């Protein structure tokens, strides 16, 4: 039971604080900063959707989609962390 609960908490923390975790991970490896680029936004003002890329050294390392820019950035950072952990 503890294994599943602790694992679930770790994944939630990773997702909700992905930008900070990714920034710390990148800074431990290089001084090259990571930045987020707004790729697309669509929809009326009251119902917008945003697409964001996490970019390092000119390379897209994660992409995200969300109802806010912040949510899209968190998703992009989460995808980047997963990608970097597989390498």
PDB file of N, CA, C and O in Angstrom:
ATOM      1  N   UNK A   1       0.834  -1.197   0.000  1.00  0.00           N
ATOM      2  CA  UNK A   1       0.000   0.000   0.000  1.00  0.00           C
ATOM      3  C   UNK A   1       0.878   1.260   0.000  1.00  0.00           C
ATOM      4  O   UNK A   1       0.623   2.187  -0.760  1.00  0.00           O
ATOM      5  N   UNK A   2       1.895   1.276   0.854  1.00  0.00           N
ATOM      6  CA  UNK A   2       2.765   2.457   0.907  1.00  0.00           C
ATOM      7  C   UNK A   2       3.445   2.718  -0.429  1.00  0.00           C
ATOM      8  O   UNK A   2       3.608   3.865  -0.839  1.00  0.00           O
ATOM      9  N   UNK A   3       3.819   1.639  -1.114  1.00  0.00           N
ATOM     10  CA  UNK A   3       4.477   1.784  -2.418  1.00  0.00           C
ATOM     11  C   UNK A   3       3.582   2.553  -3.391  1.00  0.00           C
ATOM     12  O   UNK A   3       4.035   3.477  -4.063  1.00  0.00           O
ATOM     13  N   UNK A   4       2.318   2.194  -3.465  1.00  0.00           N
ATOM     14  CA  UNK A   4       1.405   2.845  -4.403  1.00  0.00           C
ATOM     15  C   UNK A   4       1.073   4.270  -3.983  1.00  0.00           C
ATOM     16  O   UNK A   4       1.011   5.165  -4.816  1.00  0.00           O
ATOM     17  N   UNK A   5       0.880   4.486  -2.702  1.00  0.00           N
ATOM     18  CA  UNK A   5       0.550   5.827  -2.214  1.00  0.00           C
ATOM     19  C   UNK A   5       1.726   6.770  -2.419  1.00  0.00           C
ATOM     20  O   UNK A   5       1.575   7.871  -2.944  1.00  0.00           O
ATOM     21  N   UNK A   6       2.932   6.356  -2.018  1.00  0.00           N
ATOM     22  CA  UNK A   6       4.103   7.209  -2.170  1.00  0.00           C
ATOM     23  C   UNK A   6       4.421   7.450  -3.640  1.00  0.00           C
ATOM     24  O   UNK A   6       4.811   8.551  -4.025  1.00  0.00           O
ATOM     25  N   UNK A   7       4.254   6.436  -4.468  1.00  0.00           N
ATOM     26  CA  UNK A   7       4.487   6.587  -5.898  1.00  0.00           C
ATOM     27  C   UNK A   7       3.504   7.604  -6.488  1.00  0.00           C
ATOM     28  O   UNK A   7       3.886   8.458  -7.274  1.00  0.00           O
ATOM     29  N   UNK A   8       2.238   7.527  -6.099  1.00  0.00           N
ATOM     30  CA  UNK A   8       1.223   8.453  -6.582  1.00  0.00           C
ATOM     31  C   UNK A   8       1.536   9.884  -6.143  1.00  0.00           C
ATOM     32  O   UNK A   8       1.419  10.821  -6.930  1.00  0.00           O
ATOM     33  N   UNK A   9       1.967  10.052  -4.908  1.00  0.00           N
ATOM     34  CA  UNK A   9       2.320  11.389  -4.407  1.00  0.00           C
ATOM     35  C   UNK A   9       3.495  11.948  -5.193  1.00  0.00           C
ATOM     36  O   UNK A   9       3.499  13.117  -5.561  1.00  0.00           O
ATOM     37  N   UNK A  10       4.494  11.122  -5.479  1.00  0.00           N
ATOM     38  CA  UNK A  10       5.653  11.576  -6.245  1.00  0.00           C
ATOM     39  C   UNK A  10       5.241  12.035  -7.641  1.00  0.00           C
ATOM     40  O   UNK A  10       5.686  13.071  -8.122  1.00  0.00           O
ATOM     41  N   UNK A  11       4.365  11.302  -8.302  1.00  0.00           N
ATOM     42  CA  UNK A  11       3.912  11.697  -9.633  1.00  0.00           C
ATOM     43  C   UNK A  11       3.105  12.991  -9.592  1.00  0.00           C
ATOM     44  O   UNK A  11       3.244  13.829 -10.470  1.00  0.00           O
ATOM     45  N   UNK A  12       2.274  13.155  -8.571  1.00  0.00           N
ATOM     46  CA  UNK A  12       1.508  14.401  -8.449  1.00  0.00           C
ATOM     47  C   UNK A  12       2.435  15.581  -8.214  1.00  0.00           C
ATOM     48  O   UNK A  12       2.275  16.641  -8.808  1.00  0.00           O
ATOM     49  N   UNK A  13       3.425  15.406  -7.331  1.00  0.00           N
ATOM     50  CA  UNK A  13       4.388  16.471  -7.065  1.00  0.00           C
ATOM     51  C   UNK A  13       5.158  16.798  -8.346  1.00  0.00           C
ATOM     52  O   UNK A  13       5.355  17.956  -8.679  1.00  0.00           O
ATOM     53  N   UNK A  14       5.582  15.769  -9.051  1.00  0.00           N
ATOM     54  CA  UNK A  14       6.322  15.974 -10.290  1.00  0.00           C
ATOM     55  C   UNK A  14       5.496  16.773 -11.276  1.00  0.00           C
ATOM     56  O   UNK A  14       5.981  17.716 -11.887  1.00  0.00           O
ATOM     57  N   UNK A  15       4.233  16.437 -11.441  1.00  0.00           N
ATOM     58  CA  UNK A  15       3.405  17.145 -12.411  1.00  0.00           C
ATOM     59  C   UNK A  15       3.118  18.582 -11.985  1.00  0.00           C
ATOM     60  O   UNK A  15       3.244  19.505 -12.773  1.00  0.00           O
ATOM     61  N   UNK A  16       2.749  18.797 -10.737  1.00  0.00           N
ATOM     62  CA  UNK A  16       2.339  20.137 -10.312  1.00  0.00           C
ATOM     63  C   UNK A  16       3.504  21.088 -10.091  1.00  0.00           C
ATOM     64  O   UNK A  16       3.321  22.288 -10.055  1.00  0.00           O
ATOM     65  N   UNK A  17       4.722  20.572  -9.957  1.00  0.00           N
ATOM     66  CA  UNK A  17       5.885  21.429  -9.763  1.00  0.00           C
ATOM     67  C   UNK A  17       6.938  21.134 -10.829  1.00  0.00           C
ATOM     68  O   UNK A  17       8.124  21.240 -10.586  1.00  0.00           O
ATOM     69  N   UNK A  18       6.500  20.762 -12.001  1.00  0.00           N
ATOM     70  CA  UNK A  18       7.406  20.320 -13.058  1.00  0.00           C
ATOM     71  C   UNK A  18       8.379  21.401 -13.505  1.00  0.00           C
ATOM     72  O   UNK A  18       9.539  21.109 -13.788  1.00  0.00           O
ATOM     73  N   UNK A  19       7.951  22.636 -13.578  1.00  0.00           N
ATOM     74  CA  UNK A  19       8.839  23.703 -14.045  1.00  0.00           C
ATOM     75  C   UNK A  19      10.033  23.862 -13.107  1.00  0.00           C
ATOM     76  O   UNK A  19      11.170  23.982 -13.567  1.00  0.00           O
ATOM     77  N   UNK A  20       9.803  23.843 -11.818  1.00  0.00           N
ATOM     78  CA  UNK A  20      10.887  23.965 -10.848  1.00  0.00           C
ATOM     79  C   UNK A  20      11.810  22.764 -10.916  1.00  0.00           C
ATOM     80  O   UNK A  20      13.036  22.904 -10.933  1.00  0.00           O
ATOM     81  N   UNK A  21      11.236  21.579 -10.958  1.00  0.00           N
ATOM     82  CA  UNK A  21      12.033  20.356 -11.008  1.00  0.00           C
ATOM     83  C   UNK A  21      12.881  20.330 -12.273  1.00  0.00           C
ATOM     84  O   UNK A  21      14.079  20.015 -12.222  1.00  0.00           O
ATOM     85  N   UNK A  22      12.307  20.680 -13.408  1.00  0.00           N
ATOM     86  CA  UNK A  22      13.051  20.701 -14.660  1.00  0.00           C
ATOM     87  C   UNK A  22      14.165  21.740 -14.598  1.00  0.00           C
ATOM     88  O   UNK A  22      15.299  21.469 -15.008  1.00  0.00           O
ATOM     89  N   UNK A  23      13.874  22.919 -14.091  1.00  0.00           N
ATOM     90  CA  UNK A  23      14.882  23.984 -13.987  1.00  0.00           C
ATOM     91  C   UNK A  23      16.068  23.511 -13.146  1.00  0.00           C
ATOM     92  O   UNK A  23      17.223  23.703 -13.528  1.00  0.00           O
ATOM     93  N   UNK A  24      15.800  22.871 -12.013  1.00  0.00           N
ATOM     94  CA  UNK A  24      16.865  22.380 -11.151  1.00  0.00           C
ATOM     95  C   UNK A  24      17.676  21.295 -11.854  1.00  0.00           C
ATOM     96  O   UNK A  24      18.904  21.255 -11.741  1.00  0.00           O
ATOM     97  N   UNK A  25      16.992  20.415 -12.566  1.00  0.00           N
ATOM     98  CA  UNK A  25      17.673  19.342 -13.277  1.00  0.00           C
ATOM     99  C   UNK A  25      18.577  19.909 -14.375  1.00  0.00           C
ATOM    100  O   UNK A  25      19.732  19.492 -14.511  1.00  0.00           O
ATOM    101  N   UNK A  26      18.074  20.856 -15.142  1.00  0.00           N
ATOM    102  CA  UNK A  26      18.847  21.459 -16.227  1.00  0.00           C
ATOM    103  C   UNK A  26      20.049  22.219 -15.659  1.00  0.00           C
ATOM    104  O   UNK A  26      21.162  22.107 -16.169  1.00  0.00           O
ATOM    105  N   UNK A  27      19.842  22.974 -14.582  1.00  0.00           N
ATOM    106  CA  UNK A  27      20.924  23.761 -14.004  1.00  0.00           C
ATOM    107  C   UNK A  27      22.023  22.887 -13.423  1.00  0.00           C
ATOM    108  O   UNK A  27      23.172  23.307 -13.366  1.00  0.00           O
ATOM    109  N   UNK A  28      21.681  21.675 -12.999  1.00  0.00           N
ATOM    110  CA  UNK A  28      22.707  20.777 -12.466  1.00  0.00           C
ATOM    111  C   UNK A  28      23.590  20.217 -13.579  1.00  0.00           C
ATOM    112  O   UNK A  28      24.696  19.759 -13.335  1.00  0.00           O
ATOM    113  N   UNK A  29      23.108  20.270 -14.829  1.00  0.00           N
ATOM    114  CA  UNK A  29      23.844  19.714 -15.959  1.00  0.00           C
ATOM    115  C   UNK A  29      24.562  20.779 -16.780  1.00  0.00           C
ATOM    116  O   UNK A  29      25.623  20.516 -17.339  1.00  0.00           O
ATOM    117  N   UNK A  30      23.982  21.950 -16.900  1.00  0.00           N
ATOM    118  CA  UNK A  30      24.526  22.978 -17.779  1.00  0.00           C
ATOM    119  C   UNK A  30      24.053  24.347 -17.325  1.00  0.00           C
ATOM    120  O   UNK A  30      23.125  24.464 -16.548  1.00  0.00           O
ATOM    121  N   UNK A  31      24.696  25.369 -17.853  1.00  0.00           N
ATOM    122  CA  UNK A  31      24.272  26.735 -17.553  1.00  0.00           C
ATOM    123  C   UNK A  31      23.321  27.267 -18.607  1.00  0.00           C
ATOM    124  O   UNK A  31      22.829  28.379 -18.509  1.00  0.00           O
ATOM    125  N   UNK A  32      23.088  26.472 -19.637  1.00  0.00           N
ATOM    126  CA  UNK A  32      22.174  26.867 -20.718  1.00  0.00           C
ATOM    127  C   UNK A  32      20.751  26.921 -20.166  1.00  0.00           C
ATOM    128  O   UNK A  32      20.251  25.929 -19.640  1.00  0.00           O
ATOM    129  N   UNK A  33      20.093  28.068 -20.263  1.00  0.00           N
ATOM    130  CA  UNK A  33      18.747  28.183 -19.679  1.00  0.00           C
ATOM    131  C   UNK A  33      17.684  27.459 -20.508  1.00  0.00           C
ATOM    132  O   UNK A  33      17.865  27.193 -21.695  1.00  0.00           O
ATOM    133  N   UNK A  34      16.603  27.150 -19.851  1.00  0.00           N
ATOM    134  CA  UNK A  34      15.431  26.598 -20.530  1.00  0.00           C
ATOM    135  C   UNK A  34      14.412  27.719 -20.628  1.00  0.00           C
ATOM    136  O   UNK A  34      14.324  28.564 -19.736  1.00  0.00           O
ATOM    137  N   UNK A  35      13.690  27.752 -21.717  1.00  0.00           N
ATOM    138  CA  UNK A  35      12.625  28.745 -21.833  1.00  0.00           C
ATOM    139  C   UNK A  35      11.408  28.092 -22.481  1.00  0.00           C
ATOM    140  O   UNK A  35      11.493  27.005 -23.040  1.00  0.00           O
ATOM    141  N   UNK A  36      10.303  28.780 -22.370  1.00  0.00           N
ATOM    142  CA  UNK A  36       9.030  28.263 -22.870  1.00  0.00           C
ATOM    143  C   UNK A  36       8.531  29.168 -23.985  1.00  0.00           C
ATOM    144  O   UNK A  36       8.526  30.390 -23.838  1.00  0.00           O
ATOM    145  N   UNK A  37       8.170  28.550 -25.094  1.00  0.00           N
ATOM    146  CA  UNK A  37       7.680  29.306 -26.245  1.00  0.00           C
ATOM    147  C   UNK A  37       6.213  28.982 -26.490  1.00  0.00           C
ATOM    148  O   UNK A  37       5.850  27.804 -26.577  1.00  0.00           O
ATOM    149  N   UNK A  38       5.413  30.021 -26.584  1.00  0.00           N
ATOM    150  CA  UNK A  38       4.009  29.856 -26.938  1.00  0.00           C
ATOM    151  C   UNK A  38       3.943  29.531 -28.424  1.00  0.00           C
ATOM    152  O   UNK A  38       4.368  30.317 -29.263  1.00  0.00           O
ATOM    153  N   UNK A  39       3.451  28.341 -28.749  1.00  0.00           N
ATOM    154  CA  UNK A  39       3.413  27.867 -30.129  1.00  0.00           C
ATOM    155  C   UNK A  39       2.101  28.253 -30.791  1.00  0.00           C
ATOM    156  O   UNK A  39       2.071  28.674 -31.941  1.00  0.00           O
ATOM    157  N   UNK A  40       1.026  28.123 -30.024  1.00  0.00           N
ATOM    158  CA  UNK A  40      -0.291  28.369 -30.604  1.00  0.00           C
ATOM    159  C   UNK A  40      -1.280  28.679 -29.487  1.00  0.00           C
ATOM    160  O   UNK A  40      -1.153  28.172 -28.385  1.00  0.00           O
ATOM    161  N   UNK A  41      -2.251  29.501 -29.805  1.00  0.00           N
ATOM    162  CA  UNK A  41      -3.397  29.697 -28.917  1.00  0.00           C
ATOM    163  C   UNK A  41      -4.625  29.823 -29.803  1.00  0.00           C
ATOM    164  O   UNK A  41      -4.562  30.369 -30.897  1.00  0.00           O
ATOM    165  N   UNK A  42      -5.694  29.253 -29.320  1.00  0.00           N
ATOM    166  CA  UNK A  42      -6.923  29.336 -30.112  1.00  0.00           C
ATOM    167  C   UNK A  42      -8.129  29.322 -29.202  1.00  0.00           C
ATOM    168  O   UNK A  42      -8.053  28.927 -28.045  1.00  0.00           O
ATOM    169  N   UNK A  43      -9.223  29.765 -29.774  1.00  0.00           N
ATOM    170  CA  UNK A  43     -10.480  29.812 -29.043  1.00  0.00           C
ATOM    171  C   UNK A  43     -10.822  31.221 -28.621  1.00  0.00           C
ATOM    172  O   UNK A  43      -9.974  32.115 -28.613  1.00  0.00           O
ATOM    173  N   UNK A  44     -12.079  31.414 -28.238  1.00  0.00           N
ATOM    174  CA  UNK A  44     -12.509  32.731 -27.758  1.00  0.00           C
ATOM    175  C   UNK A  44     -11.866  33.038 -26.405  1.00  0.00           C
ATOM    176  O   UNK A  44     -11.402  32.145 -25.706  1.00  0.00           O
ATOM    177  N   UNK A  45     -11.845  34.304 -26.038  1.00  0.00           N
ATOM    178  CA  UNK A  45     -11.188  34.724 -24.796  1.00  0.00           C
ATOM    179  C   UNK A  45     -11.673  33.961 -23.567  1.00  0.00           C
ATOM    180  O   UNK A  45     -10.892  33.693 -22.664  1.00  0.00           O
ATOM    181  N   UNK A  46     -12.926  33.608 -23.532  1.00  0.00           N
ATOM    182  CA  UNK A  46     -13.456  32.915 -22.355  1.00  0.00           C
ATOM    183  C   UNK A  46     -13.192  31.407 -22.387  1.00  0.00           C
ATOM    184  O   UNK A  46     -13.480  30.702 -21.422  1.00  0.00           O
ATOM    185  N   UNK A  47     -12.620  30.899 -23.471  1.00  0.00           N
ATOM    186  CA  UNK A  47     -12.399  29.448 -23.589  1.00  0.00           C
ATOM    187  C   UNK A  47     -11.158  29.171 -24.445  1.00  0.00           C
ATOM    188  O   UNK A  47     -11.211  28.419 -25.391  1.00  0.00           O
ATOM    189  N   UNK A  48     -10.032  29.775 -24.067  1.00  0.00           N
ATOM    190  CA  UNK A  48      -8.797  29.626 -24.844  1.00  0.00           C
ATOM    191  C   UNK A  48      -8.092  28.318 -24.529  1.00  0.00           C
ATOM    192  O   UNK A  48      -8.222  27.759 -23.442  1.00  0.00           O
ATOM    193  N   UNK A  49      -7.304  27.866 -25.490  1.00  0.00           N
ATOM    194  CA  UNK A  49      -6.387  26.745 -25.324  1.00  0.00           C
ATOM    195  C   UNK A  49      -5.013  27.217 -25.769  1.00  0.00           C
ATOM    196  O   UNK A  49      -4.886  27.980 -26.725  1.00  0.00           O
ATOM    197  N   UNK A  50      -3.984  26.764 -25.048  1.00  0.00           N
ATOM    198  CA  UNK A  50      -2.611  27.185 -25.321  1.00  0.00           C
ATOM    199  C   UNK A  50      -1.727  25.969 -25.558  1.00  0.00           C
ATOM    200  O   UNK A  50      -1.876  24.949 -24.893  1.00  0.00           O
ATOM    201  N   UNK A  51      -0.780  26.109 -26.495  1.00  0.00           N
ATOM    202  CA  UNK A  51       0.219  25.090 -26.768  1.00  0.00           C
ATOM    203  C   UNK A  51       1.588  25.728 -26.548  1.00  0.00           C
ATOM    204  O   UNK A  51       1.875  26.799 -27.099  1.00  0.00           O
ATOM    205  N   UNK A  52       2.432  25.071 -25.747  1.00  0.00           N
ATOM    206  CA  UNK A  52       3.731  25.618 -25.364  1.00  0.00           C
ATOM    207  C   UNK A  52       4.804  24.549 -25.546  1.00  0.00           C
ATOM    208  O   UNK A  52       4.557  23.370 -25.283  1.00  0.00           O
ATOM    209  N   UNK A  53       5.995  24.972 -25.977  1.00  0.00           N
ATOM    210  CA  UNK A  53       7.159  24.089 -26.059  1.00  0.00           C
ATOM    211  C   UNK A  53       8.173  24.507 -25.012  1.00  0.00           C
ATOM    212  O   UNK A  53       8.404  25.710 -24.802  1.00  0.00           O
ATOM    213  N   UNK A  54       8.795  23.519 -24.369  1.00  0.00           N
ATOM    214  CA  UNK A  54       9.947  23.750 -23.498  1.00  0.00           C
ATOM    215  C   UNK A  54      11.173  23.592 -24.392  1.00  0.00           C
ATOM    216  O   UNK A  54      11.338  22.573 -25.049  1.00  0.00           O
ATOM    217  N   UNK A  55      12.029  24.616 -24.416  1.00  0.00           N
ATOM    218  CA  UNK A  55      13.156  24.650 -25.355  1.00  0.00           C
ATOM    219  C   UNK A  55      14.471  24.812 -24.594  1.00  0.00           C
ATOM    220  O   UNK A  55      14.589  25.665 -23.717  1.00  0.00           O
ATOM    221  N   UNK A  56      15.457  23.976 -24.981  1.00  0.00           N
ATOM    222  CA  UNK A  56      16.819  24.077 -24.432  1.00  0.00           C
ATOM    223  C   UNK A  56      17.791  23.972 -25.599  1.00  0.00           C
ATOM    224  O   UNK A  56      17.687  23.065 -26.409  1.00  0.00           O
ATOM    225  N   UNK A  57      18.719  24.894 -25.691  1.00  0.00           N
ATOM    226  CA  UNK A  57      19.714  24.904 -26.770  1.00  0.00           C
ATOM    227  C   UNK A  57      19.059  24.870 -28.152  1.00  0.00           C
ATOM    228  O   UNK A  57      19.539  24.195 -29.060  1.00  0.00           O
ATOM    229  N   UNK A  58      17.923  25.509 -28.301  1.00  0.00           N
ATOM    230  CA  UNK A  58      17.233  25.532 -29.581  1.00  0.00           C
ATOM    231  C   UNK A  58      16.475  24.267 -29.914  1.00  0.00           C
ATOM    232  O   UNK A  58      15.884  24.159 -30.982  1.00  0.00           O
ATOM    233  N   UNK A  59      16.466  23.306 -28.999  1.00  0.00           N
ATOM    234  CA  UNK A  59      15.790  22.023 -29.223  1.00  0.00           C
ATOM    235  C   UNK A  59      14.547  21.925 -28.335  1.00  0.00           C
ATOM    236  O   UNK A  59      14.608  22.210 -27.136  1.00  0.00           O
ATOM    237  N   UNK A  60      13.442  21.510 -28.922  1.00  0.00           N
ATOM    238  CA  UNK A  60      12.219  21.295 -28.155  1.00  0.00           C
ATOM    239  C   UNK A  60      12.389  19.992 -27.370  1.00  0.00           C
ATOM    240  O   UNK A  60      12.609  18.932 -27.948  1.00  0.00           O
ATOM    241  N   UNK A  61      12.309  20.096 -26.049  1.00  0.00           N
ATOM    242  CA  UNK A  61      12.472  18.904 -25.221  1.00  0.00           C
ATOM    243  C   UNK A  61      11.156  18.475 -24.575  1.00  0.00           C
ATOM    244  O   UNK A  61      11.091  17.433 -23.930  1.00  0.00           O
ATOM    245  N   UNK A  62      10.117  19.273 -24.745  1.00  0.00           N
ATOM    246  CA  UNK A  62       8.801  18.924 -24.227  1.00  0.00           C
ATOM    247  C   UNK A  62       7.741  19.849 -24.785  1.00  0.00           C
ATOM    248  O   UNK A  62       8.034  21.000 -25.099  1.00  0.00           O
ATOM    249  N   UNK A  63       6.537  19.322 -24.929  1.00  0.00           N
ATOM    250  CA  UNK A  63       5.417  20.123 -25.432  1.00  0.00           C
ATOM    251  C   UNK A  63       4.220  19.930 -24.517  1.00  0.00           C
ATOM    252  O   UNK A  63       4.018  18.844 -23.979  1.00  0.00           O
ATOM    253  N   UNK A  64       3.448  20.987 -24.368  1.00  0.00           N
ATOM    254  CA  UNK A  64       2.281  20.897 -23.504  1.00  0.00           C
ATOM    255  C   UNK A  64       1.109  21.673 -24.050  1.00  0.00           C
ATOM    256  O   UNK A  64       1.262  22.564 -24.884  1.00  0.00           O
ATOM    257  N   UNK A  65      -0.058  21.316 -23.554  1.00  0.00           N
ATOM    258  CA  UNK A  65      -1.315  21.937 -23.965  1.00  0.00           C
ATOM    259  C   UNK A  65      -2.133  22.162 -22.703  1.00  0.00           C
ATOM    260  O   UNK A  65      -2.156  21.317 -21.808  1.00  0.00           O
ATOM    261  N   UNK A  66      -2.780  23.315 -22.604  1.00  0.00           N
ATOM    262  CA  UNK A  66      -3.599  23.572 -21.427  1.00  0.00           C
ATOM    263  C   UNK A  66      -4.553  24.727 -21.628  1.00  0.00           C
ATOM    264  O   UNK A  66      -4.504  25.444 -22.628  1.00  0.00           O
ATOM    265  N   UNK A  67      -5.417  24.907 -20.642  1.00  0.00           N
ATOM    266  CA  UNK A  67      -6.418  25.976 -20.681  1.00  0.00           C
ATOM    267  C   UNK A  67      -5.806  27.319 -20.295  1.00  0.00           C
ATOM    268  O   UNK A  67      -6.392  28.358 -20.532  1.00  0.00           O
ATOM    269  N   UNK A  68      -4.613  27.284 -19.670  1.00  0.00           N
ATOM    270  CA  UNK A  68      -3.868  28.501 -19.353  1.00  0.00           C
ATOM    271  C   UNK A  68      -2.433  28.309 -19.835  1.00  0.00           C
ATOM    272  O   UNK A  68      -1.987  27.179 -20.036  1.00  0.00           O
ATOM    273  N   UNK A  69      -1.714  29.417 -19.988  1.00  0.00           N
ATOM    274  CA  UNK A  69      -0.306  29.316 -20.385  1.00  0.00           C
ATOM    275  C   UNK A  69       0.489  28.568 -19.329  1.00  0.00           C
ATOM    276  O   UNK A  69       1.351  27.749 -19.648  1.00  0.00           O
ATOM    277  N   UNK A  70       0.191  28.854 -18.072  1.00  0.00           N
ATOM    278  CA  UNK A  70       0.912  28.199 -16.974  1.00  0.00           C
ATOM    279  C   UNK A  70       0.693  26.687 -17.002  1.00  0.00           C
ATOM    280  O   UNK A  70       1.644  25.914 -16.825  1.00  0.00           O
ATOM    281  N   UNK A  71      -0.530  26.257 -17.224  1.00  0.00           N
ATOM    282  CA  UNK A  71      -0.820  24.816 -17.282  1.00  0.00           C
ATOM    283  C   UNK A  71      -0.100  24.177 -18.468  1.00  0.00           C
ATOM    284  O   UNK A  71       0.440  23.065 -18.350  1.00  0.00           O
ATOM    285  N   UNK A  72      -0.061  24.858 -19.595  1.00  0.00           N
ATOM    286  CA  UNK A  72       0.634  24.339 -20.776  1.00  0.00           C
ATOM    287  C   UNK A  72       2.137  24.257 -20.514  1.00  0.00           C
ATOM    288  O   UNK A  72       2.794  23.288 -20.914  1.00  0.00           O
ATOM    289  N   UNK A  73       2.694  25.246 -19.816  1.00  0.00           N
ATOM    290  CA  UNK A  73       4.121  25.220 -19.475  1.00  0.00           C
ATOM    291  C   UNK A  73       4.431  24.072 -18.524  1.00  0.00           C
ATOM    292  O   UNK A  73       5.446  23.389 -18.664  1.00  0.00           O
ATOM    293  N   UNK A  74       3.565  23.843 -17.537  1.00  0.00           N
ATOM    294  CA  UNK A  74       3.762  22.728 -16.604  1.00  0.00           C
ATOM    295  C   UNK A  74       3.746  21.399 -17.352  1.00  0.00           C
ATOM    296  O   UNK A  74       4.566  20.516 -17.090  1.00  0.00           O
ATOM    297  N   UNK A  75       2.818  21.251 -18.286  1.00  0.00           N
ATOM    298  CA  UNK A  75       2.729  20.017 -19.070  1.00  0.00           C
ATOM    299  C   UNK A  75       3.975  19.837 -19.928  1.00  0.00           C
ATOM    300  O   UNK A  75       4.516  18.739 -20.024  1.00  0.00           O
ATOM    301  N   UNK A  76       4.454  20.921 -20.535  1.00  0.00           N
ATOM    302  CA  UNK A  76       5.665  20.849 -21.355  1.00  0.00           C
ATOM    303  C   UNK A  76       6.871  20.458 -20.501  1.00  0.00           C
ATOM    304  O   UNK A  76       7.692  19.626 -20.908  1.00  0.00           O
ATOM    305  N   UNK A  77       6.968  21.026 -19.306  1.00  0.00           N
ATOM    306  CA  UNK A  77       8.067  20.692 -18.403  1.00  0.00           C
ATOM    307  C   UNK A  77       7.973  19.233 -17.961  1.00  0.00           C
ATOM    308  O   UNK A  77       8.985  18.522 -17.908  1.00  0.00           O
ATOM    309  N   UNK A  78       6.785  18.763 -17.665  1.00  0.00           N
ATOM    310  CA  UNK A  78       6.570  17.367 -17.265  1.00  0.00           C
ATOM    311  C   UNK A  78       7.018  16.421 -18.379  1.00  0.00           C
ATOM    312  O   UNK A  78       7.737  15.448 -18.139  1.00  0.00           O
ATOM    313  N   UNK A  79       6.621  16.727 -19.613  1.00  0.00           N
ATOM    314  CA  UNK A  79       7.029  15.896 -20.753  1.00  0.00           C
ATOM    315  C   UNK A  79       8.546  15.931 -20.931  1.00  0.00           C
ATOM    316  O   UNK A  79       9.154  14.904 -21.256  1.00  0.00           O
ATOM    317  N   UNK A  80       9.161  17.087 -20.719  1.00  0.00           N
ATOM    318  CA  UNK A  80      10.615  17.196 -20.843  1.00  0.00           C
ATOM    319  C   UNK A  80      11.313  16.355 -19.785  1.00  0.00           C
ATOM    320  O   UNK A  80      12.303  15.678 -20.067  1.00  0.00           O
ATOM    321  N   UNK A  81      10.808  16.391 -18.555  1.00  0.00           N
ATOM    322  CA  UNK A  81      11.406  15.590 -17.473  1.00  0.00           C
ATOM    323  C   UNK A  81      11.332  14.105 -17.819  1.00  0.00           C
ATOM    324  O   UNK A  81      12.325  13.382 -17.677  1.00  0.00           O
ATOM    325  N   UNK A  82      10.173  13.656 -18.275  1.00  0.00           N
ATOM    326  CA  UNK A  82      10.035  12.246 -18.646  1.00  0.00           C
ATOM    327  C   UNK A  82      11.000  11.881 -19.764  1.00  0.00           C
ATOM    328  O   UNK A  82      11.628  10.811 -19.743  1.00  0.00           O
ATOM    329  N   UNK A  83      11.141  12.766 -20.747  1.00  0.00           N
ATOM    330  CA  UNK A  83      12.046  12.507 -21.871  1.00  0.00           C
ATOM    331  C   UNK A  83      13.494  12.451 -21.392  1.00  0.00           C
ATOM    332  O   UNK A  83      14.253  11.561 -21.784  1.00  0.00           O
ATOM    333  N   UNK A  84      13.894  13.391 -20.540  1.00  0.00           N
ATOM    334  CA  UNK A  84      15.267  13.438 -20.057  1.00  0.00           C
ATOM    335  C   UNK A  84      15.593  12.241 -19.158  1.00  0.00           C
ATOM    336  O   UNK A  84      16.721  11.753 -19.156  1.00  0.00           O
ATOM    337  N   UNK A  85      14.618  11.746 -18.430  1.00  0.00           N
ATOM    338  CA  UNK A  85      14.845  10.586 -17.561  1.00  0.00           C
ATOM    339  C   UNK A  85      15.029   9.301 -18.361  1.00  0.00           C
ATOM    340  O   UNK A  85      15.670   8.375 -17.903  1.00  0.00           O
ATOM    341  N   UNK A  86      14.471   9.254 -19.562  1.00  0.00           N
ATOM    342  CA  UNK A  86      14.634   8.071 -20.409  1.00  0.00           C
ATOM    343  C   UNK A  86      15.996   8.025 -21.071  1.00  0.00           C
ATOM    344  O   UNK A  86      16.461   6.972 -21.456  1.00  0.00           O
ATOM    345  N   UNK A  87      16.644   9.183 -21.215  1.00  0.00           N
ATOM    346  CA  UNK A  87      17.957   9.230 -21.892  1.00  0.00           C
ATOM    347  C   UNK A  87      19.055   8.642 -21.041  1.00  0.00           C
ATOM    348  O   UNK A  87      19.074   8.575 -19.910  1.00  0.00           O
TER     349      UNK A  87
END
